[in-house]
């Protein structure tokens, strides 16, 4: 309820920090960054993949050309033997090429449709289907009579119906394919036959799905064709974009988290308090406390106000609960103590003797060791005419005893700081509690004073509270005095101090000085 009223003041219609809007916007930010990441990665990889496979395509044509060049060298070397009888020296010359030229497995002479001289067997009469040679020069074969399971390419050099046929080992060719097919399916195509990177010979179609590329050799009648399959994209991403793959989801998460938390901060009530603190919008109002008998000024209670640029003066019940919850009450109180110190310190001599300043301190502040330093600085500012510093802690919010709080209370006592129990009668402080924290002053809650003169029972309760306070032998302040009746009713009790609108409302320091000093 209290927080809501603060929200009303500072962010009348700030819908951005509603939880579901924050979650939606964070999700949106996540998806946006993730989408950009996916687009960037896929664009980068498809570019890289195309570039790399294109280079592989050219490289494989170059290597296959080089292999076939060797076959051409062997054929040229024995060209002069075409038509020569297949005697021992001819066979020897053919074998010499097999031994000398790389990649070449067999060298054979043919006349019309018959091989008549082979490097392996010498004179022979094997059929040769010259019409099956693509471009009259190349034929892809899954094997021959010697090695039926071993693929090879036959290279033919024809001179008027006779010529040389050289067998090139398929091993070299599918090795080339296999080495260059890291991120694509690569084949060597001759006519309607093709060899895959495992050395298998196929006919017709039957390729995997994907993006296709092809490069035809300028020197021989074959082409290298490749297919980039979807799986190639993924393997390329894993090989070359691992960092982006890890980075983008992390970045998306980070940005989503930042969006969520920043939206929470922008315009949140706590942010509004923080900003107000930086702009020094929390200012002290001073209410006089008077002597119980003479009604002369004896001190003040410092009450915080928020001087809001749009909403004007905001009373403490609208922001103190959130300030306490967020921990901002500590710097806010420190700032206010400093303001009062700087304003009244220089005019210490003009204050009545034994004047006291009361500050409201919340329970959590008693865990902060800076409190002792601030109190010391405050007291030291009034050396010219020493004052009493009173810290008021409310009975509704009891302090838990701990080593820190005890140390702090002892330090404060040594400095002469007085501790007042505010709103006495509304909480549950026991005698033991009052003694443990060395309470010096009891401020009887205004709800009791307000009941004076209303009915007989109310009078009875007031009598009892004052009686209890008197028996505890502490200095007593009656708060919330508004009428002469109340003053008269309390007179016989001879309370030390009185406070209330009857004597003076809380006012800004300048007005207080004007009126009272
Ligand atoms: P409180 O400490 O009990 O302060 C007394 C409150 O009663 C003040 O309200 C004061 O204006 C009001 N009051 C004084 N005389 C009369 C009177 O004759 N009749 C009536 N009806 N009211 C009277 P205020 O300034 O609105 O402060 C409300 C509460 O906010 C304070 O109660 C205190 O608990 C808290 N507060 C104010 N300033 C601070 C601060 O600097 N720090 C902390 N932690 N709490 C503060
Ligand atoms: Ca108080
Ligand atoms: Ca009070």
XYZ file of C-alpha atoms and ligand atoms in Angstrom:
565
model
C 0.000 0.000 0.000
C 2.773 2.395 1.047
C 4.926 1.332 -1.869
C 2.024 1.833 -4.224
C 1.546 5.391 -3.107
C 5.189 6.054 -3.878
C 4.788 4.516 -7.300
C 1.803 6.802 -7.793
C 3.907 9.836 -7.046
C 6.988 9.170 -9.057
C 5.831 7.095 -11.972
C 2.235 7.821 -12.576
C 2.046 5.627 -15.647
C 5.258 3.747 -15.981
C 4.133 0.503 -17.559
C 7.669 -0.480 -18.629
C 8.629 -1.975 -15.305
C 5.617 -4.243 -14.930
C 6.955 -7.805 -14.507
C 5.201 -9.351 -17.498
C 6.227 -6.459 -19.783
C 9.805 -6.860 -18.560
C 9.721 -10.621 -19.207
C 8.220 -10.093 -22.681
C 10.770 -7.427 -23.604
C 13.617 -9.561 -22.239
C 12.374 -12.509 -24.325
C 12.114 -10.230 -27.345
C 15.663 -9.007 -26.812
C 16.801 -12.630 -26.463
C 15.109 -13.664 -29.694
C 16.344 -10.588 -31.536
C 19.979 -11.144 -30.603
C 19.651 -14.894 -31.196
C 18.093 -14.260 -34.633
C 20.855 -11.824 -35.557
C 23.357 -14.427 -34.322
C 21.803 -17.246 -36.368
C 21.647 -15.028 -39.467
C 25.233 -13.879 -39.025
C 26.525 -17.413 -38.435
C 24.626 -18.934 -41.361
C 25.609 -16.113 -43.722
C 29.231 -16.367 -42.618
C 29.317 -20.158 -42.946
C 27.520 -20.341 -46.273
C 29.934 -17.745 -47.678
C 32.924 -19.587 -46.247
C 31.604 -22.971 -47.317
C 31.045 -21.814 -50.896
C 34.475 -20.245 -51.020
C 36.195 -23.360 -49.616
C 34.302 -25.886 -51.745
C 34.842 -23.724 -54.852
C 38.569 -23.796 -54.125
C 38.405 -27.578 -53.565
C 36.640 -27.988 -56.884
C 39.414 -26.157 -58.738
C 42.076 -28.003 -56.798
C 40.587 -31.415 -57.638
C 40.351 -30.587 -61.367
C 43.989 -29.489 -61.247
C 45.067 -32.740 -59.537
C 43.000 -35.024 -61.822
C 44.391 -33.136 -64.840
C 47.883 -33.744 -63.519
C 47.134 -37.460 -63.144
C 45.791 -37.669 -66.681
C 48.777 -35.656 -67.943
C 50.894 -38.562 -66.767
C 48.793 -40.924 -68.884
C 49.255 -38.593 -71.859
C 53.027 -38.603 -71.274
C 53.052 -42.416 -71.312
C 50.999 -42.553 -74.526
C 53.262 -40.046 -76.283
C 56.307 -42.047 -75.235
C 55.016 -45.192 -77.004
C 53.251 -43.504 -79.907
C 55.966 -44.665 -82.259
C 55.116 -48.303 -81.403
C 51.559 -48.095 -82.756
C 51.248 -50.763 -85.445
C 54.635 -52.266 -84.502
C 54.469 -56.070 -83.868
C 54.191 -57.115 -80.224
C 57.623 -58.600 -79.743
C 59.715 -58.690 -76.601
C 61.227 -55.262 -77.141
C 57.788 -53.668 -77.713
C 56.443 -55.233 -74.522
C 59.592 -54.102 -72.729
C 59.024 -50.527 -73.935
C 55.415 -50.625 -72.711
C 56.463 -51.994 -69.293
C 59.098 -49.337 -69.055
C 56.385 -46.659 -69.109
C 54.401 -48.487 -66.386
C 57.503 -48.540 -64.230
C 58.543 -44.979 -64.963
C 55.403 -42.864 -65.149
C 53.450 -42.229 -61.957
C 49.766 -43.296 -61.699
C 49.971 -45.440 -64.825
C 49.054 -49.120 -64.258
C 48.950 -50.566 -67.768
C 49.994 -49.474 -71.251
C 48.415 -51.289 -74.223
C 48.556 -51.051 -78.001
C 45.394 -51.637 -80.013
C 44.450 -51.932 -83.628
C 40.846 -51.184 -84.506
C 38.753 -52.970 -81.833
C 41.414 -55.288 -80.467
C 44.210 -54.848 -77.973
C 47.080 -56.771 -79.485
C 49.911 -55.916 -77.132
C 49.648 -55.374 -73.343
C 52.314 -54.311 -70.848
C 51.192 -57.065 -68.451
C 50.558 -60.017 -70.766
C 52.485 -59.220 -73.932
C 50.789 -60.340 -77.178
C 47.012 -60.618 -76.790
C 43.691 -60.337 -78.526
C 41.276 -58.538 -76.204
C 38.236 -56.636 -77.362
C 38.133 -52.914 -76.828
C 34.907 -50.913 -77.258
C 36.394 -47.728 -78.613
C 32.934 -46.187 -79.057
C 32.428 -46.160 -75.274
C 35.238 -43.685 -74.752
C 33.861 -40.265 -73.830
C 35.143 -37.763 -76.335
C 37.018 -40.724 -77.766
C 39.531 -40.388 -74.903
C 38.293 -41.357 -71.440
C 36.412 -44.262 -69.946
C 35.617 -44.796 -66.272
C 35.711 -48.512 -65.352
C 34.872 -50.299 -62.116
C 37.658 -52.837 -62.821
C 39.363 -54.806 -65.529
C 40.109 -58.497 -66.130
C 43.135 -58.443 -63.805
C 41.618 -56.491 -60.888
C 37.820 -56.624 -61.340
C 37.098 -54.672 -58.087
C 39.649 -51.977 -58.559
C 38.365 -48.837 -60.328
C 40.424 -47.263 -63.065
C 40.233 -44.725 -65.844
C 41.247 -45.721 -69.334
C 42.961 -43.039 -71.372
C 42.977 -43.553 -75.132
C 45.182 -41.971 -77.754
C 43.957 -42.830 -81.234
C 45.805 -42.453 -84.519
C 43.561 -43.475 -87.473
C 41.879 -46.461 -85.783
C 44.984 -47.693 -83.967
C 46.500 -46.350 -80.793
C 47.494 -46.622 -77.168
C 45.244 -47.212 -74.151
C 46.661 -46.414 -70.743
C 45.055 -47.605 -67.517
C 45.242 -44.999 -64.721
C 44.788 -46.328 -61.198
C 41.466 -45.197 -59.703
C 43.096 -45.171 -56.292
C 44.834 -41.864 -57.029
C 41.619 -40.342 -58.292
C 39.351 -41.273 -55.414
C 42.100 -40.244 -53.025
C 41.969 -36.770 -54.530
C 38.184 -36.734 -54.119
C 38.358 -38.052 -50.606
C 40.987 -35.507 -49.504
C 39.047 -32.566 -50.889
C 35.551 -33.594 -49.849
C 35.732 -32.441 -46.213
C 32.600 -30.284 -46.369
C 30.908 -31.557 -49.562
C 30.051 -34.684 -51.550
C 32.597 -34.723 -54.388
C 32.527 -36.935 -57.540
C 34.459 -37.362 -60.739
C 32.105 -37.578 -63.709
C 33.010 -39.059 -67.081
C 30.057 -39.275 -69.452
C 27.160 -40.813 -67.544
C 29.447 -42.597 -65.087
C 30.841 -41.138 -61.909
C 33.198 -42.139 -59.134
C 32.586 -41.116 -55.525
C 35.231 -40.393 -52.908
C 35.186 -44.059 -51.808
C 36.106 -45.212 -55.309
C 32.650 -46.621 -56.129
C 31.541 -46.251 -59.723
C 27.894 -45.279 -60.386
C 25.819 -44.641 -63.458
C 23.184 -41.947 -63.989
C 21.802 -39.764 -61.125
C 21.513 -40.795 -57.482
C 23.244 -37.905 -55.793
C 22.387 -36.603 -52.381
C 20.191 -33.477 -52.077
C 21.824 -30.091 -51.663
C 23.401 -27.182 -53.408
C 25.305 -28.310 -56.533
C 28.479 -27.000 -58.160
C 30.419 -28.304 -61.151
C 33.709 -27.630 -62.908
C 34.575 -29.166 -66.295
C 38.188 -29.756 -67.160
C 39.497 -27.723 -70.073
C 41.962 -30.445 -71.029
C 40.073 -33.742 -70.708
C 36.419 -34.765 -71.158
C 35.433 -35.054 -67.483
C 33.948 -32.834 -64.782
C 34.186 -32.637 -61.019
C 30.807 -32.123 -59.438
C 29.938 -31.491 -55.846
C 26.903 -31.305 -53.598
C 26.811 -29.265 -50.376
C 24.451 -31.247 -48.164
C 22.632 -29.654 -45.149
C 24.854 -31.752 -42.875
C 27.912 -30.121 -44.510
C 26.629 -26.727 -43.341
C 26.433 -27.992 -39.780
C 29.837 -29.637 -39.794
C 31.274 -26.429 -41.258
C 29.607 -24.380 -38.493
C 31.040 -26.673 -35.808
C 34.503 -26.565 -37.389
C 34.759 -22.843 -38.126
C 32.195 -21.000 -36.017
C 32.513 -22.728 -32.637
C 33.243 -19.470 -30.821
C 30.213 -17.691 -32.310
C 28.139 -20.762 -31.536
C 28.959 -20.443 -27.840
C 29.118 -16.654 -27.781
C 25.778 -15.770 -29.352
C 23.540 -17.762 -26.973
C 25.521 -16.341 -24.033
C 25.253 -12.839 -25.466
C 21.515 -13.313 -26.025
C 21.068 -14.473 -22.443
C 23.151 -11.595 -21.126
C 21.221 -9.005 -23.127
C 17.902 -10.521 -22.041
C 19.031 -10.410 -18.423
C 20.255 -6.820 -18.758
C 17.000 -5.787 -20.426
C 15.039 -7.347 -17.593
C 17.066 -5.780 -14.825
C 17.466 -2.367 -16.477
C 13.740 -2.122 -17.111
C 13.282 -2.993 -13.458
C 15.510 -0.150 -12.456
C 14.403 2.498 -14.889
C 11.585 4.305 -13.208
C 11.278 1.858 -10.303
C 10.370 3.349 -6.927
C 13.825 2.515 -5.577
C 15.422 4.257 -8.557
C 13.264 7.285 -7.857
C 14.497 7.331 -4.242
C 18.090 6.952 -5.400
C 17.743 9.830 -7.799
C 16.120 11.973 -5.121
C 19.009 11.174 -2.782
C 21.543 12.229 -5.421
C 19.624 15.447 -6.026
C 19.406 16.110 -2.273
C 15.602 16.223 -2.329
C 15.279 14.801 1.204
C 15.167 17.736 3.560
C 14.769 18.156 7.317
C 11.683 19.642 8.941
C 12.045 20.633 12.579
C 9.430 20.326 15.311
C 10.047 22.053 18.632
C 10.213 20.103 21.880
C 9.493 22.207 24.965
C 10.134 22.016 28.703
C 7.278 20.208 30.495
C 6.857 22.984 33.085
C 8.041 26.274 31.568
C 7.071 25.380 27.971
C 10.316 26.964 26.796
C 12.167 25.549 23.782
C 14.555 22.756 24.796
C 15.169 20.914 21.552
C 13.833 19.707 18.189
C 12.825 16.514 16.505
C 14.139 16.311 12.951
C 11.520 14.872 10.578
C 12.287 13.984 6.994
C 10.388 15.335 3.991
C 10.799 14.637 0.285
C 10.811 17.858 -1.693
C 9.561 16.323 -4.955
C 9.920 18.572 -8.060
C 6.471 17.585 -9.393
C 4.512 16.270 -6.437
C 5.639 18.862 -3.899
C 6.276 17.982 -0.267
C 5.867 14.263 0.374
C 5.280 13.085 3.983
C 7.527 10.335 5.379
C 4.896 7.576 5.587
C 4.872 7.506 1.764
C 8.559 6.767 1.294
C 10.205 5.740 4.601
C 8.997 2.082 4.410
C 10.529 1.618 0.951
C 13.651 3.518 1.983
C 14.056 1.083 4.881
C 13.339 -1.930 2.702
C 15.894 -0.877 0.081
C 18.528 0.166 2.632
C 18.522 3.699 1.242
C 17.310 5.037 4.590
C 20.923 4.930 5.853
C 22.417 7.366 3.288
C 19.208 9.419 3.439
C 19.488 9.840 7.224
C 23.216 10.581 6.977
C 22.537 13.272 4.395
C 19.853 14.813 6.573
C 22.074 14.777 9.683
C 24.766 16.534 7.660
C 22.292 19.190 6.480
C 21.151 19.970 10.050
C 24.754 19.921 11.273
C 25.931 22.354 8.580
C 23.008 24.691 9.151
C 22.992 24.776 12.956
C 26.669 24.089 13.792
C 27.817 27.627 12.896
C 25.070 29.124 15.082
C 25.630 26.830 18.089
C 26.118 29.801 20.418
C 22.594 31.022 19.711
C 20.968 27.769 20.829
C 19.529 27.427 24.361
C 21.748 25.610 26.893
C 21.567 21.778 26.686
C 19.575 21.986 23.467
C 18.816 18.581 21.953
C 18.438 17.354 18.401
C 16.392 14.185 17.903
C 16.766 12.027 14.779
C 14.621 9.040 13.887
C 16.857 6.045 13.222
C 15.546 2.763 11.846
C 16.592 -0.606 13.266
C 18.726 -1.595 10.286
C 20.784 1.578 10.694
C 22.007 0.248 14.047
C 24.011 -2.382 12.193
C 25.969 0.322 10.343
C 29.155 1.461 12.025
C 29.057 4.764 10.112
C 26.315 5.828 12.545
C 28.888 6.367 15.326
C 31.113 8.447 13.013
C 28.163 10.571 11.908
C 27.114 11.161 15.525
C 30.658 12.171 16.428
C 30.838 14.602 13.508
C 27.462 16.017 14.541
C 28.426 16.518 18.204
C 31.821 17.967 17.218
C 30.106 20.640 15.115
C 28.567 22.112 18.283
C 31.708 22.453 20.421
C 30.993 26.157 21.009
C 27.820 25.245 22.935
C 27.538 21.474 23.365
C 24.187 19.962 22.499
C 22.562 16.608 23.258
C 22.120 14.266 20.353
C 19.111 11.945 20.678
C 18.559 8.919 18.459
C 14.922 7.821 18.408
C 14.191 4.193 17.665
C 10.616 3.083 17.378
C 9.149 0.480 19.675
C 7.339 -1.144 16.752
C 10.633 -2.257 15.229
C 12.773 -3.829 17.945
C 16.508 -4.152 17.439
C 17.968 -7.640 17.597
C 20.849 -7.759 20.064
C 24.139 -8.734 18.408
C 27.827 -8.048 18.890
C 27.734 -5.233 16.322
C 24.708 -3.481 17.812
C 26.157 -3.775 21.296
C 29.481 -2.365 20.188
C 27.671 0.466 18.456
C 25.441 1.265 21.441
C 28.483 1.302 23.753
C 30.351 3.626 21.387
C 27.313 5.938 21.247
C 27.016 5.963 25.033
C 30.670 6.882 25.418
C 30.049 9.835 23.111
C 27.106 10.931 25.244
C 24.458 10.163 22.625
C 21.007 9.616 24.211
C 18.676 6.862 23.041
C 14.923 7.460 22.992
C 12.236 4.797 22.708
C 9.753 6.312 20.238
C 6.032 5.485 20.158
C 6.220 3.989 23.637
C 3.161 1.906 24.499
C 2.490 0.662 20.975
C 5.076 -2.112 20.852
C 6.345 -4.926 22.974
C 9.565 -3.703 24.563
C 10.202 -5.357 27.919
C 12.013 -3.854 30.872
C 14.944 -6.149 30.054
C 15.028 -4.794 26.529
C 14.981 -1.175 27.707
C 17.866 -1.914 30.055
C 19.886 -3.900 27.534
C 19.945 -0.987 25.135
C 20.308 1.640 27.903
C 17.249 3.606 26.836
C 17.382 7.138 28.312
C 14.118 8.644 27.070
C 10.583 7.341 26.585
C 8.356 9.134 24.076
C 4.761 8.336 24.956
C 2.938 7.658 21.723
C 0.573 10.353 20.504
C -2.327 7.900 20.293
C -2.514 7.889 24.133
C -2.272 11.684 24.398
C -4.962 12.008 21.743
C -7.407 10.076 23.946
C -7.108 12.488 26.854
C -10.502 13.932 27.687
C -12.454 11.593 25.408
C -13.793 9.178 28.058
C -13.065 7.792 31.493
C -11.498 4.536 30.190
C -9.142 6.440 27.873
C -8.009 8.610 30.788
C -7.326 5.465 32.752
C -5.098 4.037 29.996
C -3.139 7.315 29.700
C -2.606 7.343 33.456
C -1.313 3.792 33.334
C 1.148 4.396 30.488
C 2.545 7.507 32.165
C 2.692 5.640 35.454
C 4.621 2.794 33.850
C 7.029 5.241 32.167
C 7.570 7.070 35.472
C 8.329 3.836 37.288
C 11.015 3.011 34.724
C 12.694 6.241 35.894
C 13.477 7.582 32.494
C 13.145 11.002 30.923
C 9.600 11.251 29.500
C 8.373 13.100 26.414
C 4.657 13.345 25.669
C 4.072 13.523 21.932
C 1.165 14.813 19.881
C -0.148 17.508 22.210
C -2.724 19.551 20.368
C -4.955 21.133 22.999
C -4.867 23.141 26.218
C -6.946 20.336 27.826
C -4.161 17.880 27.146
C -1.552 20.291 28.536
C -3.637 20.790 31.685
C -4.268 17.068 32.089
C -0.512 16.305 31.911
C 0.607 19.203 34.159
C 0.351 17.289 37.486
C 2.649 14.546 36.092
C 5.484 17.077 35.653
C 6.804 15.361 32.530
C 10.244 16.512 31.378
C 9.322 17.395 27.777
C 6.254 18.067 25.657
C 5.879 18.002 21.858
C 2.949 18.624 19.538
C 1.116 21.001 17.228
C -0.023 22.949 20.301
C 3.571 24.199 20.656
C 4.621 24.061 17.049
C 4.288 22.068 13.832
C 7.298 20.698 11.969
C 8.687 23.511 9.770
C 11.704 24.049 7.488
C 14.938 25.011 9.319
C 14.890 28.655 8.161
C 11.341 29.104 9.450
C 12.265 27.348 12.687
C 15.221 29.692 13.225
C 13.015 32.687 12.482
C 10.316 31.666 14.857
C 12.197 30.104 17.750
C 15.778 31.340 17.893
P 7.341 10.031 14.738
O 8.797 9.818 14.901
O 6.446 9.510 15.790
O 7.165 11.571 14.507
C 6.127 12.300 14.992
C 5.063 12.483 13.970
O 3.910 13.047 14.554
C 5.484 13.474 12.885
O 4.873 13.079 11.699
C 4.878 14.761 13.380
O 4.655 15.694 12.358
C 3.602 14.278 13.948
N 3.113 15.177 15.009
C 3.809 15.938 15.858
N 2.965 16.607 16.695
C 1.709 16.255 16.333
C 0.414 16.607 16.802
O 0.227 17.394 17.719
N -0.647 16.031 16.205
C -0.504 15.158 15.194
N -1.573 14.616 14.628
N 0.707 14.799 14.708
C 1.792 15.344 15.290
P 5.636 12.966 10.401
O 6.655 14.031 10.281
O 4.649 12.802 9.309
O 6.442 11.632 10.563
C 5.805 10.413 10.634
C 6.737 9.323 10.991
O 7.688 9.108 9.960
C 7.592 9.627 12.206
O 6.862 9.378 13.355
C 8.719 8.666 12.019
O 8.351 7.382 12.454
C 8.872 8.656 10.532
N 9.983 9.536 10.168
C 9.958 10.845 9.953
N 11.202 11.294 9.653
C 12.010 10.206 9.682
C 13.395 9.992 9.488
O 14.194 10.897 9.232
N 13.853 8.703 9.611
C 13.034 7.668 9.931
N 13.561 6.437 10.027
N 11.722 7.847 10.134
C 11.225 9.101 10.018
Ca 10.200 10.219 16.380
Ca 6.442 9.038 17.867
